[in-house]
């Protein structure tokens, strides 16, 4: 913050900056540090720094539809001051939120996890106009908090079929081929169909046949556990220092007649 003092005969400098990061953390009963002993004219906010405290571990309670720190429900991860929560809804839209414990979440939400702006997702959606199935791979944009944005076709009747955060997703497709409508079941890696594109892209056709059913074969990624594993790998390894072993060197007296011993049994140097 920027502090401006009232003019005073003893003051040469009437303004200075105060950095809260330089103040030690104390108990809530503490009076705090004295900013200045001179009268203050104005205090203005200058810039926001990052928290010097460790991250806050957050869980989501699906019954109460609320966040908590009491380890109830699904663990979302450890949150710093700028971190956000990703929410995905059944209509093919998403929204970002902060991790305030007073937040209440929508019943139509189908996914909630810590927002990773560089993590790639894959979605399969059905176009409401043509009925064709499309697949797309993308990252969620960092949009303003509370703003809901569609990431599938906004045509009436469009539907989100599947969304996965697995980096190498594979799905099972049941479809009818040709004029005779012969049933075929195949396993299809989605990475072979399309590369990562913008979130607003329609995507590529999942199949040019009559798709009846799509099922994910790969498991979802637990992003919270993945973060923990990465943090452990980044921690420097400490190597045990070898113990300093002292070796006893035997003392051999070759001229005992020259050794002088006093009354206390101590050997003289000279």
Short mmCIF file of the C-alpha atoms (twelve columns), coordinates in Angstrom:
data_MODEL
# 
_entry.id   MODEL 
# 
loop_
_atom_site.group_PDB 
_atom_site.id 
_atom_site.type_symbol 
_atom_site.label_atom_id 
_atom_site.label_alt_id 
_atom_site.label_comp_id 
_atom_site.label_asym_id 
_atom_site.label_seq_id 
_atom_site.Cartn_x 
_atom_site.Cartn_y 
_atom_site.Cartn_z 
_atom_site.pdbx_PDB_model_num 
ATOM 1   C CA . UNK A 1   0.000   0.000   0.000   1 
ATOM 2   C CA . UNK A 2   1.032   3.630   -0.506  1 
ATOM 3   C CA . UNK A 3   1.032   5.877   2.567   1 
ATOM 4   C CA . UNK A 4   0.861   9.678   2.363   1 
ATOM 5   C CA . UNK A 5   1.605   11.675  5.522   1 
ATOM 6   C CA . UNK A 6   0.406   15.097  6.557   1 
ATOM 7   C CA . UNK A 7   3.012   17.875  6.288   1 
ATOM 8   C CA . UNK A 8   5.218   18.139  9.342   1 
ATOM 9   C CA . UNK A 9   8.276   20.237  10.161  1 
ATOM 10  C CA . UNK A 10  10.326  17.160  11.104  1 
ATOM 11  C CA . UNK A 11  9.469   15.189  7.979   1 
ATOM 12  C CA . UNK A 12  11.572  15.268  4.831   1 
ATOM 13  C CA . UNK A 13  9.652   12.488  3.038   1 
ATOM 14  C CA . UNK A 14  5.859   12.610  3.063   1 
ATOM 15  C CA . UNK A 15  5.161   9.360   1.156   1 
ATOM 16  C CA . UNK A 16  6.341   5.766   1.401   1 
ATOM 17  C CA . UNK A 17  5.240   2.243   0.453   1 
ATOM 18  C CA . UNK A 18  4.290   -0.471  2.931   1 
ATOM 19  C CA . UNK A 19  4.761   -4.132  1.975   1 
ATOM 20  C CA . UNK A 20  2.600   -6.515  4.022   1 
ATOM 21  C CA . UNK A 21  4.861   -9.432  3.071   1 
ATOM 22  C CA . UNK A 22  7.562   -7.945  5.309   1 
ATOM 23  C CA . UNK A 23  5.344   -8.248  8.393   1 
ATOM 24  C CA . UNK A 24  5.659   -11.433 10.426  1 
ATOM 25  C CA . UNK A 25  2.528   -13.518 11.019  1 
ATOM 26  C CA . UNK A 26  1.324   -13.240 14.611  1 
ATOM 27  C CA . UNK A 27  -1.618  -14.281 16.738  1 
ATOM 28  C CA . UNK A 28  -5.048  -12.695 16.304  1 
ATOM 29  C CA . UNK A 29  -4.738  -11.026 19.714  1 
ATOM 30  C CA . UNK A 30  -1.671  -9.093  18.562  1 
ATOM 31  C CA . UNK A 31  -2.014  -5.315  18.177  1 
ATOM 32  C CA . UNK A 32  0.082   -5.370  15.023  1 
ATOM 33  C CA . UNK A 33  2.966   -3.268  13.762  1 
ATOM 34  C CA . UNK A 34  3.029   0.528   13.884  1 
ATOM 35  C CA . UNK A 35  2.982   1.934   10.346  1 
ATOM 36  C CA . UNK A 36  4.100   5.428   11.347  1 
ATOM 37  C CA . UNK A 37  4.069   7.695   14.404  1 
ATOM 38  C CA . UNK A 38  3.138   10.744  12.310  1 
ATOM 39  C CA . UNK A 39  -0.392  11.775  11.216  1 
ATOM 40  C CA . UNK A 40  -1.536  10.002  8.047   1 
ATOM 41  C CA . UNK A 41  -3.240  11.929  5.270   1 
ATOM 42  C CA . UNK A 42  -4.138  9.101   2.884   1 
ATOM 43  C CA . UNK A 43  -3.596  5.360   2.336   1 
ATOM 44  C CA . UNK A 44  -4.104  3.834   -1.109  1 
ATOM 45  C CA . UNK A 45  -3.884  0.300   -2.443  1 
ATOM 46  C CA . UNK A 46  -0.900  -0.101  -4.771  1 
ATOM 47  C CA . UNK A 47  -0.612  -3.740  -5.864  1 
ATOM 48  C CA . UNK A 48  -1.649  -7.227  -4.792  1 
ATOM 49  C CA . UNK A 49  1.044   -9.711  -3.944  1 
ATOM 50  C CA . UNK A 50  0.855   -13.465 -3.599  1 
ATOM 51  C CA . UNK A 51  0.069   -15.066 -0.293  1 
ATOM 52  C CA . UNK A 52  3.047   -16.151 1.777   1 
ATOM 53  C CA . UNK A 53  0.891   -18.787 3.468   1 
ATOM 54  C CA . UNK A 54  0.678   -22.362 2.284   1 
ATOM 55  C CA . UNK A 55  -2.238  -23.372 0.049   1 
ATOM 56  C CA . UNK A 56  -5.666  -24.217 1.429   1 
ATOM 57  C CA . UNK A 57  -6.919  -27.775 0.956   1 
ATOM 58  C CA . UNK A 58  -10.502 -27.844 -0.311  1 
ATOM 59  C CA . UNK A 59  -13.120 -30.614 -0.507  1 
ATOM 60  C CA . UNK A 60  -16.522 -30.612 -2.231  1 
ATOM 61  C CA . UNK A 61  -19.559 -32.102 -0.472  1 
ATOM 62  C CA . UNK A 62  -21.941 -33.365 -3.168  1 
ATOM 63  C CA . UNK A 63  -24.802 -33.721 -0.674  1 
ATOM 64  C CA . UNK A 64  -24.707 -30.130 0.585   1 
ATOM 65  C CA . UNK A 65  -23.370 -28.766 -2.730  1 
ATOM 66  C CA . UNK A 66  -20.768 -26.758 -0.838  1 
ATOM 67  C CA . UNK A 67  -17.013 -26.558 -0.330  1 
ATOM 68  C CA . UNK A 68  -15.363 -27.359 2.978   1 
ATOM 69  C CA . UNK A 69  -12.003 -27.835 4.680   1 
ATOM 70  C CA . UNK A 70  -13.244 -30.673 6.915   1 
ATOM 71  C CA . UNK A 71  -12.331 -33.475 4.470   1 
ATOM 72  C CA . UNK A 72  -15.976 -34.198 3.558   1 
ATOM 73  C CA . UNK A 73  -16.620 -35.392 0.023   1 
ATOM 74  C CA . UNK A 74  -14.282 -35.161 -2.956  1 
ATOM 75  C CA . UNK A 75  -10.832 -33.667 -2.520  1 
ATOM 76  C CA . UNK A 76  -10.318 -30.869 -5.088  1 
ATOM 77  C CA . UNK A 77  -6.744  -29.963 -4.249  1 
ATOM 78  C CA . UNK A 78  -4.656  -27.295 -2.585  1 
ATOM 79  C CA . UNK A 79  -5.605  -23.758 -3.581  1 
ATOM 80  C CA . UNK A 80  -3.503  -20.604 -3.656  1 
ATOM 81  C CA . UNK A 81  -4.994  -17.103 -3.764  1 
ATOM 82  C CA . UNK A 82  -5.382  -16.947 -7.562  1 
ATOM 83  C CA . UNK A 83  -6.608  -20.515 -8.135  1 
ATOM 84  C CA . UNK A 84  -10.111 -21.208 -9.459  1 
ATOM 85  C CA . UNK A 85  -12.659 -23.998 -9.632  1 
ATOM 86  C CA . UNK A 86  -13.962 -25.401 -12.917 1 
ATOM 87  C CA . UNK A 87  -17.648 -26.322 -13.122 1 
ATOM 88  C CA . UNK A 88  -19.161 -28.111 -16.132 1 
ATOM 89  C CA . UNK A 89  -22.920 -28.417 -16.686 1 
ATOM 90  C CA . UNK A 90  -25.038 -30.962 -18.515 1 
ATOM 91  C CA . UNK A 91  -26.078 -28.450 -21.195 1 
ATOM 92  C CA . UNK A 92  -22.486 -28.236 -22.456 1 
ATOM 93  C CA . UNK A 93  -21.515 -25.021 -20.683 1 
ATOM 94  C CA . UNK A 94  -18.873 -24.226 -18.071 1 
ATOM 95  C CA . UNK A 95  -18.159 -21.625 -15.439 1 
ATOM 96  C CA . UNK A 96  -15.277 -20.647 -13.176 1 
ATOM 97  C CA . UNK A 97  -15.600 -19.897 -9.475  1 
ATOM 98  C CA . UNK A 98  -13.395 -18.958 -6.542  1 
ATOM 99  C CA . UNK A 99  -13.010 -21.311 -3.582  1 
ATOM 100 C CA . UNK A 100 -15.035 -19.308 -1.056  1 
ATOM 101 C CA . UNK A 101 -16.615 -21.765 1.389   1 
ATOM 102 C CA . UNK A 102 -19.926 -19.873 1.247   1 
ATOM 103 C CA . UNK A 103 -20.451 -20.732 -2.451  1 
ATOM 104 C CA . UNK A 104 -23.406 -22.952 -3.355  1 
ATOM 105 C CA . UNK A 105 -23.265 -25.015 -6.543  1 
ATOM 106 C CA . UNK A 106 -25.864 -25.885 -9.188  1 
ATOM 107 C CA . UNK A 107 -27.626 -29.269 -9.116  1 
ATOM 108 C CA . UNK A 108 -27.141 -29.599 -12.889 1 
ATOM 109 C CA . UNK A 109 -23.370 -29.560 -12.545 1 
ATOM 110 C CA . UNK A 110 -21.748 -32.759 -13.875 1 
ATOM 111 C CA . UNK A 111 -18.105 -31.982 -13.118 1 
ATOM 112 C CA . UNK A 112 -16.222 -29.950 -10.525 1 
ATOM 113 C CA . UNK A 113 -12.457 -29.807 -10.151 1 
ATOM 114 C CA . UNK A 114 -9.581  -27.404 -9.763  1 
ATOM 115 C CA . UNK A 115 -9.122  -25.279 -12.872 1 
ATOM 116 C CA . UNK A 116 -5.951  -26.098 -14.816 1 
ATOM 117 C CA . UNK A 117 -5.719  -23.604 -17.710 1 
ATOM 118 C CA . UNK A 118 -3.309  -25.813 -19.699 1 
ATOM 119 C CA . UNK A 119 -5.020  -29.168 -19.208 1 
ATOM 120 C CA . UNK A 120 -6.514  -30.700 -22.369 1 
ATOM 121 C CA . UNK A 121 -10.065 -32.105 -22.319 1 
ATOM 122 C CA . UNK A 122 -11.932 -34.129 -24.929 1 
ATOM 123 C CA . UNK A 123 -15.662 -33.792 -25.569 1 
ATOM 124 C CA . UNK A 124 -18.129 -35.641 -27.764 1 
ATOM 125 C CA . UNK A 125 -21.306 -33.764 -28.623 1 
ATOM 126 C CA . UNK A 126 -24.257 -34.275 -30.932 1 
ATOM 127 C CA . UNK A 127 -25.245 -31.524 -33.335 1 
ATOM 128 C CA . UNK A 128 -28.879 -30.540 -32.852 1 
ATOM 129 C CA . UNK A 129 -29.459 -29.770 -36.516 1 
ATOM 130 C CA . UNK A 130 -27.828 -32.742 -38.295 1 
ATOM 131 C CA . UNK A 131 -27.729 -35.312 -35.493 1 
ATOM 132 C CA . UNK A 132 -24.065 -36.015 -36.296 1 
ATOM 133 C CA . UNK A 133 -21.595 -36.783 -33.505 1 
ATOM 134 C CA . UNK A 134 -18.510 -34.569 -33.227 1 
ATOM 135 C CA . UNK A 135 -15.354 -34.868 -31.141 1 
ATOM 136 C CA . UNK A 136 -13.170 -31.961 -30.027 1 
ATOM 137 C CA . UNK A 137 -10.045 -31.561 -27.891 1 
ATOM 138 C CA . UNK A 138 -9.441  -28.218 -26.192 1 
ATOM 139 C CA . UNK A 139 -8.483  -26.315 -23.051 1 
ATOM 140 C CA . UNK A 140 -11.022 -24.298 -21.089 1 
ATOM 141 C CA . UNK A 141 -10.522 -20.542 -21.438 1 
ATOM 142 C CA . UNK A 142 -9.833  -18.450 -18.347 1 
ATOM 143 C CA . UNK A 143 -13.119 -16.540 -18.352 1 
ATOM 144 C CA . UNK A 144 -14.402 -14.050 -15.715 1 
ATOM 145 C CA . UNK A 145 -15.783 -15.601 -12.539 1 
ATOM 146 C CA . UNK A 146 -19.507 -16.307 -12.637 1 
ATOM 147 C CA . UNK A 147 -19.795 -16.118 -16.425 1 
ATOM 148 C CA . UNK A 148 -21.271 -19.251 -18.070 1 
ATOM 149 C CA . UNK A 149 -20.038 -20.108 -21.559 1 
ATOM 150 C CA . UNK A 150 -21.119 -22.860 -23.985 1 
ATOM 151 C CA . UNK A 151 -18.358 -25.072 -25.400 1 
ATOM 152 C CA . UNK A 152 -20.591 -27.171 -27.701 1 
ATOM 153 C CA . UNK A 153 -22.812 -26.224 -30.631 1 
ATOM 154 C CA . UNK A 154 -25.510 -23.777 -29.546 1 
ATOM 155 C CA . UNK A 155 -27.967 -25.133 -32.132 1 
ATOM 156 C CA . UNK A 156 -31.262 -26.180 -30.554 1 
ATOM 157 C CA . UNK A 157 -31.215 -29.859 -29.616 1 
ATOM 158 C CA . UNK A 158 -27.424 -30.095 -29.347 1 
ATOM 159 C CA . UNK A 159 -26.256 -32.301 -26.497 1 
ATOM 160 C CA . UNK A 160 -23.054 -33.022 -24.619 1 
ATOM 161 C CA . UNK A 161 -22.504 -36.794 -24.812 1 
ATOM 162 C CA . UNK A 162 -19.175 -37.218 -23.059 1 
ATOM 163 C CA . UNK A 163 -16.439 -35.127 -21.465 1 
ATOM 164 C CA . UNK A 164 -13.141 -36.545 -20.222 1 
ATOM 165 C CA . UNK A 165 -9.934  -35.099 -18.795 1 
ATOM 166 C CA . UNK A 166 -7.861  -38.133 -19.769 1 
ATOM 167 C CA . UNK A 167 -4.983  -36.995 -22.025 1 
ATOM 168 C CA . UNK A 168 -5.276  -40.135 -24.193 1 
ATOM 169 C CA . UNK A 169 -8.995  -40.950 -24.247 1 
ATOM 170 C CA . UNK A 170 -10.381 -44.066 -25.908 1 
ATOM 171 C CA . UNK A 171 -14.117 -44.658 -26.488 1 
ATOM 172 C CA . UNK A 172 -16.232 -47.607 -27.567 1 
ATOM 173 C CA . UNK A 173 -18.602 -46.760 -30.422 1 
ATOM 174 C CA . UNK A 174 -21.662 -48.794 -31.317 1 
ATOM 175 C CA . UNK A 175 -22.867 -47.824 -34.776 1 
ATOM 176 C CA . UNK A 176 -24.936 -49.045 -37.727 1 
ATOM 177 C CA . UNK A 177 -23.128 -49.223 -41.087 1 
ATOM 178 C CA . UNK A 178 -24.365 -48.996 -44.642 1 
ATOM 179 C CA . UNK A 179 -27.818 -49.448 -46.159 1 
ATOM 180 C CA . UNK A 180 -28.325 -52.720 -44.354 1 
ATOM 181 C CA . UNK A 181 -27.531 -51.014 -41.018 1 
ATOM 182 C CA . UNK A 182 -25.145 -53.728 -39.838 1 
ATOM 183 C CA . UNK A 183 -24.136 -53.193 -36.245 1 
ATOM 184 C CA . UNK A 184 -20.465 -52.568 -35.599 1 
ATOM 185 C CA . UNK A 185 -18.630 -52.026 -32.319 1 
ATOM 186 C CA . UNK A 186 -15.158 -50.523 -32.340 1 
ATOM 187 C CA . UNK A 187 -12.679 -48.884 -29.991 1 
ATOM 188 C CA . UNK A 188 -11.543 -45.459 -31.117 1 
ATOM 189 C CA . UNK A 189 -8.657  -43.350 -29.666 1 
ATOM 190 C CA . UNK A 190 -9.887  -39.760 -29.879 1 
ATOM 191 C CA . UNK A 191 -6.373  -38.354 -30.296 1 
ATOM 192 C CA . UNK A 192 -6.262  -40.031 -33.725 1 
ATOM 193 C CA . UNK A 193 -9.311  -38.092 -34.914 1 
ATOM 194 C CA . UNK A 194 -8.450  -34.526 -33.961 1 
ATOM 195 C CA . UNK A 195 -5.685  -32.321 -32.551 1 
ATOM 196 C CA . UNK A 196 -6.142  -29.722 -29.818 1 
ATOM 197 C CA . UNK A 197 -8.106  -26.736 -31.146 1 
ATOM 198 C CA . UNK A 198 -9.873  -23.649 -29.824 1 
ATOM 199 C CA . UNK A 199 -12.759 -24.226 -27.439 1 
ATOM 200 C CA . UNK A 200 -15.271 -22.697 -29.885 1 
ATOM 201 C CA . UNK A 201 -14.330 -25.118 -32.689 1 
ATOM 202 C CA . UNK A 202 -17.041 -27.537 -33.846 1 
ATOM 203 C CA . UNK A 203 -14.576 -30.412 -33.979 1 
ATOM 204 C CA . UNK A 204 -14.330 -33.383 -36.345 1 
ATOM 205 C CA . UNK A 205 -16.918 -36.042 -37.094 1 
ATOM 206 C CA . UNK A 206 -16.659 -38.951 -34.690 1 
ATOM 207 C CA . UNK A 207 -17.990 -41.324 -37.356 1 
ATOM 208 C CA . UNK A 208 -19.704 -41.048 -40.723 1 
ATOM 209 C CA . UNK A 209 -22.040 -43.908 -39.826 1 
ATOM 210 C CA . UNK A 210 -25.170 -43.993 -37.688 1 
ATOM 211 C CA . UNK A 211 -23.818 -43.733 -34.126 1 
ATOM 212 C CA . UNK A 212 -26.035 -45.404 -31.537 1 
ATOM 213 C CA . UNK A 213 -23.955 -45.275 -28.373 1 
ATOM 214 C CA . UNK A 214 -20.618 -43.951 -27.113 1 
ATOM 215 C CA . UNK A 215 -18.882 -45.158 -23.973 1 
ATOM 216 C CA . UNK A 216 -15.586 -44.040 -22.443 1 
ATOM 217 C CA . UNK A 217 -13.057 -46.836 -21.926 1 
ATOM 218 C CA . UNK A 218 -10.327 -44.787 -20.238 1 
ATOM 219 C CA . UNK A 219 -10.505 -43.631 -16.633 1 
ATOM 220 C CA . UNK A 220 -10.708 -40.015 -15.523 1 
ATOM 221 C CA . UNK A 221 -7.575  -38.327 -14.178 1 
ATOM 222 C CA . UNK A 222 -7.570  -37.257 -10.524 1 
ATOM 223 C CA . UNK A 223 -6.039  -33.813 -11.009 1 
ATOM 224 C CA . UNK A 224 -5.676  -33.224 -7.266  1 
ATOM 225 C CA . UNK A 225 -3.584  -36.377 -6.805  1 
ATOM 226 C CA . UNK A 226 -1.629  -35.526 -9.947  1 
ATOM 227 C CA . UNK A 227 -0.715  -32.142 -8.456  1 
ATOM 228 C CA . UNK A 228 0.461   -33.810 -5.250  1 
ATOM 229 C CA . UNK A 229 2.653   -36.230 -7.203  1 
ATOM 230 C CA . UNK A 230 4.229   -33.384 -9.176  1 
ATOM 231 C CA . UNK A 231 4.942   -31.415 -6.006  1 
ATOM 232 C CA . UNK A 232 6.674   -34.405 -4.456  1 
ATOM 233 C CA . UNK A 233 8.829   -34.850 -7.548  1 
ATOM 234 C CA . UNK A 234 9.831   -31.184 -7.476  1 
ATOM 235 C CA . UNK A 235 10.994  -31.380 -3.855  1 
ATOM 236 C CA . UNK A 236 14.811  -31.569 -3.708  1 
ATOM 237 C CA . UNK A 237 16.169  -34.897 -2.595  1 
ATOM 238 C CA . UNK A 238 18.415  -34.820 0.436   1 
ATOM 239 C CA . UNK A 239 21.372  -37.156 0.375   1 
ATOM 240 C CA . UNK A 240 22.642  -38.570 3.611   1 
ATOM 241 C CA . UNK A 241 26.028  -37.214 4.583   1 
ATOM 242 C CA . UNK A 242 28.654  -39.854 5.267   1 
ATOM 243 C CA . UNK A 243 29.556  -40.217 8.896   1 
ATOM 244 C CA . UNK A 244 32.974  -38.925 9.869   1 
ATOM 245 C CA . UNK A 245 34.623  -41.948 11.359  1 
ATOM 246 C CA . UNK A 246 37.731  -41.267 13.450  1 
ATOM 247 C CA . UNK A 247 40.480  -43.810 13.408  1 
ATOM 248 C CA . UNK A 248 42.361  -44.491 16.613  1 
ATOM 249 C CA . UNK A 249 46.099  -44.237 16.048  1 
ATOM 250 C CA . UNK A 250 48.096  -46.257 18.596  1 
ATOM 251 C CA . UNK A 251 50.827  -44.302 20.416  1 
ATOM 252 C CA . UNK A 252 54.106  -46.083 20.675  1 
ATOM 253 C CA . UNK A 253 56.817  -44.796 23.015  1 
ATOM 254 C CA . UNK A 254 60.230  -45.674 21.625  1 
ATOM 255 C CA . UNK A 255 62.315  -43.921 24.307  1 
ATOM 256 C CA . UNK A 256 60.673  -44.625 27.681  1 
ATOM 257 C CA . UNK A 257 63.794  -43.487 29.582  1 
ATOM 258 C CA . UNK A 258 63.322  -39.910 28.323  1 
ATOM 259 C CA . UNK A 259 59.644  -39.640 29.314  1 
ATOM 260 C CA . UNK A 260 59.061  -37.437 32.366  1 
ATOM 261 C CA . UNK A 261 55.956  -38.121 34.468  1 
ATOM 262 C CA . UNK A 262 54.965  -35.703 37.249  1 
ATOM 263 C CA . UNK A 263 53.340  -36.529 40.583  1 
ATOM 264 C CA . UNK A 264 49.821  -36.423 39.051  1 
ATOM 265 C CA . UNK A 265 50.689  -39.020 36.413  1 
ATOM 266 C CA . UNK A 266 50.808  -36.473 33.555  1 
ATOM 267 C CA . UNK A 267 53.402  -36.723 30.797  1 
ATOM 268 C CA . UNK A 268 55.565  -33.621 30.369  1 
ATOM 269 C CA . UNK A 269 56.173  -32.145 26.916  1 
ATOM 270 C CA . UNK A 270 59.740  -31.125 27.534  1 
# 
